[in-house]
mmCIF file of C-alpha atoms and ligand atoms in Angstrom:
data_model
loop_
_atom_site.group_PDB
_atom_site.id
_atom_site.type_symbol
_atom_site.label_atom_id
_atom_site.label_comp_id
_atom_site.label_asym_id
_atom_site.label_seq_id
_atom_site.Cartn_x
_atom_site.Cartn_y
_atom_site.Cartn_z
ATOM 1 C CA UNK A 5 0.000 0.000 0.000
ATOM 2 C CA UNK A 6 1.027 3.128 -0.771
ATOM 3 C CA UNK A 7 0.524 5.093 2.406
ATOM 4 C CA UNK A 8 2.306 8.045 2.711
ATOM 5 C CA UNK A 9 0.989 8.979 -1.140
ATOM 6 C CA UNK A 10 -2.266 8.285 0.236
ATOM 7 C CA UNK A 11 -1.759 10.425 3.672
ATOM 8 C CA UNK A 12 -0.573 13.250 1.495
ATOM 9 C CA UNK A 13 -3.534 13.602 -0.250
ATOM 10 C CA UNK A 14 -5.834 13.537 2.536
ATOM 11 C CA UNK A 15 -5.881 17.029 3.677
ATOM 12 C CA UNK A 16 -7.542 17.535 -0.143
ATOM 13 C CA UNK A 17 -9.939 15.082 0.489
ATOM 14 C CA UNK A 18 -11.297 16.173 4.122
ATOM 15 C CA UNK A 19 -11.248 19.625 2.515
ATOM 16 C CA UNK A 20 -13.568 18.102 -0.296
ATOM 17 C CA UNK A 21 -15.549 15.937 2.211
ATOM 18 C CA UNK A 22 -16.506 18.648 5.174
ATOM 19 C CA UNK A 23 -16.466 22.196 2.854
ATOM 20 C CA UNK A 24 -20.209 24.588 3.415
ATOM 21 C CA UNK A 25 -21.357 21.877 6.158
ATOM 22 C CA UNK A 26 -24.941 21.527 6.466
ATOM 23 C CA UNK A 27 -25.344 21.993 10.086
ATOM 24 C CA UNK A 28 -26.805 20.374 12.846
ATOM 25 C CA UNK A 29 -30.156 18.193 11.594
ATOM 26 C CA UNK A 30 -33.442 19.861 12.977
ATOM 27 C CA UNK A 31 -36.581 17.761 14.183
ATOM 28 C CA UNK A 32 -34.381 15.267 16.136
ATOM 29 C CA UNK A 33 -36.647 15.793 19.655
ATOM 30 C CA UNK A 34 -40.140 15.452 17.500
ATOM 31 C CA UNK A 35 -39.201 11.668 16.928
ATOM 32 C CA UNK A 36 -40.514 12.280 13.385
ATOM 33 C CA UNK A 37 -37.799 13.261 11.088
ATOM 34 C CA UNK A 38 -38.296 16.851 9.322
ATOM 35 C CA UNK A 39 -37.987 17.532 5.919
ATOM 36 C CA UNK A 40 -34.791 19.390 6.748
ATOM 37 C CA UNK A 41 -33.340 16.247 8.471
ATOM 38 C CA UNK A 42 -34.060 13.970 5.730
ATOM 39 C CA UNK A 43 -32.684 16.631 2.803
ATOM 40 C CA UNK A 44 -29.839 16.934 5.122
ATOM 41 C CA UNK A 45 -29.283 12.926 5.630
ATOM 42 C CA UNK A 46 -29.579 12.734 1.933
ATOM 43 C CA UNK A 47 -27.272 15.639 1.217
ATOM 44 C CA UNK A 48 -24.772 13.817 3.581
ATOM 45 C CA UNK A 49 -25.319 10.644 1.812
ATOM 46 C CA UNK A 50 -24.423 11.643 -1.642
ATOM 47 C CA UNK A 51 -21.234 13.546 -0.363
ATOM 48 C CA UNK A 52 -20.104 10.525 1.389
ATOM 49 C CA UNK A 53 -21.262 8.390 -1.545
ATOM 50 C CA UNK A 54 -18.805 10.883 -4.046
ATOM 51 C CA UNK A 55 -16.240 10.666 -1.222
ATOM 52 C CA UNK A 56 -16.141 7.036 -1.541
ATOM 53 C CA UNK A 57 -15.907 6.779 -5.073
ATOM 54 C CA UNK A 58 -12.709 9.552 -5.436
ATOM 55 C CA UNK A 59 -10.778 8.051 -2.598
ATOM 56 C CA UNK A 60 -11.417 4.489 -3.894
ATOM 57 C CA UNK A 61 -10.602 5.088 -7.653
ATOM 58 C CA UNK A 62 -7.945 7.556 -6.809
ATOM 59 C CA UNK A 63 -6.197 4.982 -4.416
ATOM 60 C CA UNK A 64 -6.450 1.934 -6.692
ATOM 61 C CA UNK A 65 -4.888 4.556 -9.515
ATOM 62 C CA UNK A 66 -1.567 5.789 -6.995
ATOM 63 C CA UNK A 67 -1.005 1.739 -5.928
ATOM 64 C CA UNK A 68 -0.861 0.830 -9.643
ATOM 65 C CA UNK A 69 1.286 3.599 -10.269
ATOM 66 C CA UNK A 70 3.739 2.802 -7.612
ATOM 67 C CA UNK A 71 3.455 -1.072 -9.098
ATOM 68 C CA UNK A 72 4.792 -0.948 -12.841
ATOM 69 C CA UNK A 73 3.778 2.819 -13.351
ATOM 70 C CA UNK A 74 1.671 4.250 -16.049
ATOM 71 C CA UNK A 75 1.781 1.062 -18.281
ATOM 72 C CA UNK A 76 0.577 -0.953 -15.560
ATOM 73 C CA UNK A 77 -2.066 1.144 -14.263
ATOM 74 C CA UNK A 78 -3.777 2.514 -17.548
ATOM 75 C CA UNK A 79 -4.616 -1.426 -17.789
ATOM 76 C CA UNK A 80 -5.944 -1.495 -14.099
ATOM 77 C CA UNK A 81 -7.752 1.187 -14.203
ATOM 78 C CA UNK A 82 -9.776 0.435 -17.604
ATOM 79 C CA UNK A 83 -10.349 -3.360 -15.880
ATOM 80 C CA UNK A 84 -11.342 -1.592 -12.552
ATOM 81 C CA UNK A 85 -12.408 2.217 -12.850
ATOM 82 C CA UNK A 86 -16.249 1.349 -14.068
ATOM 83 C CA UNK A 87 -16.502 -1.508 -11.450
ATOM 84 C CA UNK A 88 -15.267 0.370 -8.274
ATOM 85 C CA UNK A 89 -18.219 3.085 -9.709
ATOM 86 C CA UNK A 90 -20.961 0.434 -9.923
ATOM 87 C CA UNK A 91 -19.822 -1.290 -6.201
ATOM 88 C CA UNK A 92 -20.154 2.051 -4.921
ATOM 89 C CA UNK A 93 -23.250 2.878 -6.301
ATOM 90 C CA UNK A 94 -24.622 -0.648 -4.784
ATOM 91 C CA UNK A 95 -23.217 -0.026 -1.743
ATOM 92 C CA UNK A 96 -24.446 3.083 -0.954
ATOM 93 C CA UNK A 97 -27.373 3.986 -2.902
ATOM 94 C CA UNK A 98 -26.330 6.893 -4.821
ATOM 95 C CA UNK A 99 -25.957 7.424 -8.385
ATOM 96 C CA UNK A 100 -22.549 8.385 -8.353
ATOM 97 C CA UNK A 101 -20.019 8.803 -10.864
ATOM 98 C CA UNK A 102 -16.915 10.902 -12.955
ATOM 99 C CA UNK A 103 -17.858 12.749 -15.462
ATOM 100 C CA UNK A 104 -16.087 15.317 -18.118
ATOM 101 C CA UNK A 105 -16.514 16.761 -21.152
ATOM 102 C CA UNK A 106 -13.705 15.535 -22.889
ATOM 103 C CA UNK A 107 -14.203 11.785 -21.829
ATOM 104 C CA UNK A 108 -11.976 8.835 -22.266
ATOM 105 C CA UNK A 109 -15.164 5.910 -21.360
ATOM 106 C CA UNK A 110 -18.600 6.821 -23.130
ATOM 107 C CA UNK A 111 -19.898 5.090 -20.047
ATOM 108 C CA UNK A 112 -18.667 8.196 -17.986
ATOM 109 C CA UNK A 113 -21.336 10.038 -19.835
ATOM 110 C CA UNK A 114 -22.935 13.322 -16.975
ATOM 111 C CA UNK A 115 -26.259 13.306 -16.126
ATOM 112 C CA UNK A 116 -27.890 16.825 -17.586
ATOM 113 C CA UNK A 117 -27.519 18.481 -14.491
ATOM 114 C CA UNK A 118 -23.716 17.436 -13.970
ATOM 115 C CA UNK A 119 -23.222 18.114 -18.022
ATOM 116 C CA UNK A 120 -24.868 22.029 -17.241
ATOM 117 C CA UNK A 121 -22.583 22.815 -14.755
ATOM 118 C CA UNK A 122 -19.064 21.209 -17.364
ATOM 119 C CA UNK A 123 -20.898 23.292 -19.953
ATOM 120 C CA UNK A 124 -20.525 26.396 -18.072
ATOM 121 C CA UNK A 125 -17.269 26.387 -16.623
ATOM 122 C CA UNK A 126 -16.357 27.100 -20.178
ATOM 123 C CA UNK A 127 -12.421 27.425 -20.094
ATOM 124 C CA UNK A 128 -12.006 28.097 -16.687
ATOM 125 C CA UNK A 129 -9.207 25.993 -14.266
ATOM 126 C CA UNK A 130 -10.331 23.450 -11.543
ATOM 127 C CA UNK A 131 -9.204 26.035 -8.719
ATOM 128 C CA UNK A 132 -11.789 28.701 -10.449
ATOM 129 C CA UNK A 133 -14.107 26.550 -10.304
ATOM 130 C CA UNK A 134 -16.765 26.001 -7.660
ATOM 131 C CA UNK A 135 -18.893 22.649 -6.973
ATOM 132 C CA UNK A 136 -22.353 21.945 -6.221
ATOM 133 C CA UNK A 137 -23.831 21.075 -2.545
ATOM 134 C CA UNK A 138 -27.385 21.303 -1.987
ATOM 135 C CA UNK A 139 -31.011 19.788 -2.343
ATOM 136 C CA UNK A 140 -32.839 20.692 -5.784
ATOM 137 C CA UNK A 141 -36.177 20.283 -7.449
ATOM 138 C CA UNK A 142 -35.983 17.231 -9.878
ATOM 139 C CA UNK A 143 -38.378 15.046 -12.344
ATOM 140 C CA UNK A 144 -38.308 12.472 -9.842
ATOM 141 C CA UNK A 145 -39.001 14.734 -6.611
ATOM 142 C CA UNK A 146 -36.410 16.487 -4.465
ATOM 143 C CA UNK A 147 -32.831 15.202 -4.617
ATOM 144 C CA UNK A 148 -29.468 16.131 -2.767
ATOM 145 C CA UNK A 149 -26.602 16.539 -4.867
ATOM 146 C CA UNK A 150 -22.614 16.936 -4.586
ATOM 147 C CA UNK A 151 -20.362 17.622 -7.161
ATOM 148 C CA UNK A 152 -16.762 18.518 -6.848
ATOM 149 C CA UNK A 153 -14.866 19.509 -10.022
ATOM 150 C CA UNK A 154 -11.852 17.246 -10.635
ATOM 151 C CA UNK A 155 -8.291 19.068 -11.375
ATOM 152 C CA UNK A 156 -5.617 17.611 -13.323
ATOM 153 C CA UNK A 157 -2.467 17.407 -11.885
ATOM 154 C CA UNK A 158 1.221 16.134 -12.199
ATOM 155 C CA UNK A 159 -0.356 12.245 -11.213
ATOM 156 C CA UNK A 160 -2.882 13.014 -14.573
ATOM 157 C CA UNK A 161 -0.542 13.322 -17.345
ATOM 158 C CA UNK A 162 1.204 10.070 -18.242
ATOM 159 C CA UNK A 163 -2.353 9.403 -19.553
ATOM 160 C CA UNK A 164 -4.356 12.491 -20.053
ATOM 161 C CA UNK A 165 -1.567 15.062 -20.709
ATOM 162 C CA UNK A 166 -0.322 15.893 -24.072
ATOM 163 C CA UNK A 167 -0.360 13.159 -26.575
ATOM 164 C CA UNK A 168 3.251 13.346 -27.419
ATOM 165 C CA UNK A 169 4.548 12.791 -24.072
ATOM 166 C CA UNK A 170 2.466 9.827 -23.588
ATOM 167 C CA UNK A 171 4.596 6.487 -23.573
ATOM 168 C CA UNK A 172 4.449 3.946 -26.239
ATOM 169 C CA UNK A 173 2.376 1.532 -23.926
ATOM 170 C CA UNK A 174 -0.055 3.876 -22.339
ATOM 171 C CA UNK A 175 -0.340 4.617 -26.174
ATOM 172 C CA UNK A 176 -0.631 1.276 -27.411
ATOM 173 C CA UNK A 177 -3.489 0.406 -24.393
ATOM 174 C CA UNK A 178 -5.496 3.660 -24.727
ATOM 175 C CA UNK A 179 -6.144 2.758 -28.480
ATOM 176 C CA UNK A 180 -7.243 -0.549 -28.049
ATOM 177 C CA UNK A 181 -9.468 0.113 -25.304
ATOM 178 C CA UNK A 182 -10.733 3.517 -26.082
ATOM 179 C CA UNK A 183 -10.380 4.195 -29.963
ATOM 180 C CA UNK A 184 -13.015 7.391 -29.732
ATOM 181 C CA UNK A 185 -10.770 8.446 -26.109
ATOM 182 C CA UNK A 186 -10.866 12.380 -25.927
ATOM 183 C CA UNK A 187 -9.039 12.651 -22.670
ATOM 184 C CA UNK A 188 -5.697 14.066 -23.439
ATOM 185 C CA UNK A 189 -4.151 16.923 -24.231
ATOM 186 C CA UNK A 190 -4.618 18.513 -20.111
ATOM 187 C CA UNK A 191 -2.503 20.580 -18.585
ATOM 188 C CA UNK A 192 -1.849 20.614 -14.775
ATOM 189 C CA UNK A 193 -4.721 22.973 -13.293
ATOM 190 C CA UNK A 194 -6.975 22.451 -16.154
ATOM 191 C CA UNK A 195 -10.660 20.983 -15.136
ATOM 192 C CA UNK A 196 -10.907 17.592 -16.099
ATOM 193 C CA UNK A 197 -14.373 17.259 -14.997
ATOM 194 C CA UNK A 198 -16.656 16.007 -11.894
ATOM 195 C CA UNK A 199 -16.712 14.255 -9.024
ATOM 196 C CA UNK A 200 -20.554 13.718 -8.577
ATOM 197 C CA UNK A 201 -23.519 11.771 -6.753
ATOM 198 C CA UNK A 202 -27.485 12.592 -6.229
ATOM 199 C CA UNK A 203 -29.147 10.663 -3.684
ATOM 200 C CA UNK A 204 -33.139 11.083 -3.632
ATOM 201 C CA UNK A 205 -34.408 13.014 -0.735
ATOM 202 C CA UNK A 206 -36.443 10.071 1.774
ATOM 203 C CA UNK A 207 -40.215 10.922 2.183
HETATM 204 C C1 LIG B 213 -2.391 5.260 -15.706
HETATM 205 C C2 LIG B 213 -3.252 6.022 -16.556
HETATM 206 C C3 LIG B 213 -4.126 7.067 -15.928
HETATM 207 C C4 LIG B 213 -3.758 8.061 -15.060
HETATM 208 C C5 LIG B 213 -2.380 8.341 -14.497
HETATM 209 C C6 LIG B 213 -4.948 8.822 -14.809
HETATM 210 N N1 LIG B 213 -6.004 8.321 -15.495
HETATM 211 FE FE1 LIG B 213 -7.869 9.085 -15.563
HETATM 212 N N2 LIG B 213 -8.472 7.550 -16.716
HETATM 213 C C7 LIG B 213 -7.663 6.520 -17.149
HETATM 214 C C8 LIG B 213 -8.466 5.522 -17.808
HETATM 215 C C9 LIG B 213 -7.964 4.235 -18.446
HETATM 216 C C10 LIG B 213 -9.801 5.965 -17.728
HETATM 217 C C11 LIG B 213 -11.054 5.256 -18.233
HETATM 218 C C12 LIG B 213 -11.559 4.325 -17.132
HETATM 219 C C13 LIG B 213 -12.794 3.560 -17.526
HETATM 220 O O1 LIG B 213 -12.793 2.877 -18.541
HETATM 221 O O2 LIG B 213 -13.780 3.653 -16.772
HETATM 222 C C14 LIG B 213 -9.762 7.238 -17.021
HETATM 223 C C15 LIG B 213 -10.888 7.988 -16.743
HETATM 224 C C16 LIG B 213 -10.892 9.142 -16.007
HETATM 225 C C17 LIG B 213 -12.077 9.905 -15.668
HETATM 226 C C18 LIG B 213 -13.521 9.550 -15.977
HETATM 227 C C19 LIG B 213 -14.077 10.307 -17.133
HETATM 228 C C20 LIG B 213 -13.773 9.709 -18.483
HETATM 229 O O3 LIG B 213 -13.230 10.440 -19.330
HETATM 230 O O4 LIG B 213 -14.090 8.523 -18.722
HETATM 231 C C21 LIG B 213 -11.654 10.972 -14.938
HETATM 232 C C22 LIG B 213 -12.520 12.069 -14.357
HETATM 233 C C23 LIG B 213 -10.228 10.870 -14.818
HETATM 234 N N3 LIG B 213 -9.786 9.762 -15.499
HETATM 235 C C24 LIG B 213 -9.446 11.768 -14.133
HETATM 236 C C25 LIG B 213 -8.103 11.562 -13.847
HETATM 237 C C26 LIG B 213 -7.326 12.430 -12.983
HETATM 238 C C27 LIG B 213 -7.840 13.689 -12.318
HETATM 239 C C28 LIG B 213 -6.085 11.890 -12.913
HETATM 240 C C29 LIG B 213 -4.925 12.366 -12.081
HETATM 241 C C30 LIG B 213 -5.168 12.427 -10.666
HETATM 242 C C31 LIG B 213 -6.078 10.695 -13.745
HETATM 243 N N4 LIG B 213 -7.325 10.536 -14.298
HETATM 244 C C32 LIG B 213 -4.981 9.904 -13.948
HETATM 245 C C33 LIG B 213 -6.300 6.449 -17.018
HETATM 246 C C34 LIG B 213 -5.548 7.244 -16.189
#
């Protein structure tokens, strides 16, 4: 295990996992849950559900890394990346997922409301960039959602950075797995996409 990569990044991720907290629930003495309570159970849950999904993918990513580098680990994570989303999803409820404009697996595909908010960050970079916490009006009745836009950085760009500087194998594994891939070409700090998960609010 790689622990001290994984320590090092934690500070990002409790930043990601506690920022605009949505205080204390209300109701708790009536014994009957209020509708803030529930929005706010279901606003935790999808965090938490996003949380999961980030630390899990992003873990499985640095450990391949650190075990045969970029070669290795563009194969583990097209073999693992989709199944670590649909576990999570199981396991917690949520529909959860990564999503980007630019996108390597069609499968990765935004919901509309995570594709508005890609659509208009236009050209900005991941630390301009704000996410989405809250509860919203849906077709399917209310829903909490969390989205946290994804940066590139140094970690990204033996697969996503520019095409030239991307070794022979990645190469060679990218185009047999993903022939319509439009994930490279980032720079560090650009916006890759989102981190995202809606979890319907309980009636
Ligand atoms: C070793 C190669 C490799 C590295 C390094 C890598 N990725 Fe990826 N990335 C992939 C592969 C392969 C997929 C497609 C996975 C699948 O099929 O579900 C992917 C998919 C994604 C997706 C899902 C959206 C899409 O286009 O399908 C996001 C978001 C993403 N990567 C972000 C990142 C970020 C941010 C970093 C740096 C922290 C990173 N990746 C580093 C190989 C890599």
């Amino acid at each position: 295990m790689s622990s001290r990569r994984l320590i090092a990044m934690l500070p990002l991720l409790m930043i990601a996992c506690s920022s605009g907290g949505s205080g204390a629930p209300s109701g708790a003495s009536s014994g009957k849950p209020s509708a803030q309570s529930k929005e706010d159970a279901a606003l935790a849950a999808a965090k938490s559900a996003a949380g999961k999904l980030g630390t899990e993918t992003r873990t499985k990513l640095v450990d391949a890394l650190n075990n045969g580098g970029p070669a290795n680990a563009v194969t583990v994570c097209s073999a693992e990346a989709q199944a670590i989303a649909e576990r999570v999803a199981k396991e917690t409820g949520a529909s959860v997922g990564r999503s980007s404009l630019k996108l390597r697996n069609v499968k990765d595909a935004p919901p509309g409301w995570v594709q508005t908010w890609l659509v208009a960050q236009g050209d900005k970079k991941a630390d301009q960039t704000q996410g989405i916490e809250g509860v919203f009006d849906s077709p399917v009745g209310r829903v909490a959602r969390f989205l946290k836009p994804i940066g590139i950085d140094g970690t990204c760009l033996s697969c996503h950075g520019d095409p030239d500087s991307i070794s022979e194998p990645v190469k060679t594994v990218l185009a047999s797995k993903y022939p319509e891939d439009k994930a490279t070409g980032y720079k560090a700090g650009d916006l890759r996409g989102a981190l995202w998960a809606e979890v319907p609010v309980g009636r």
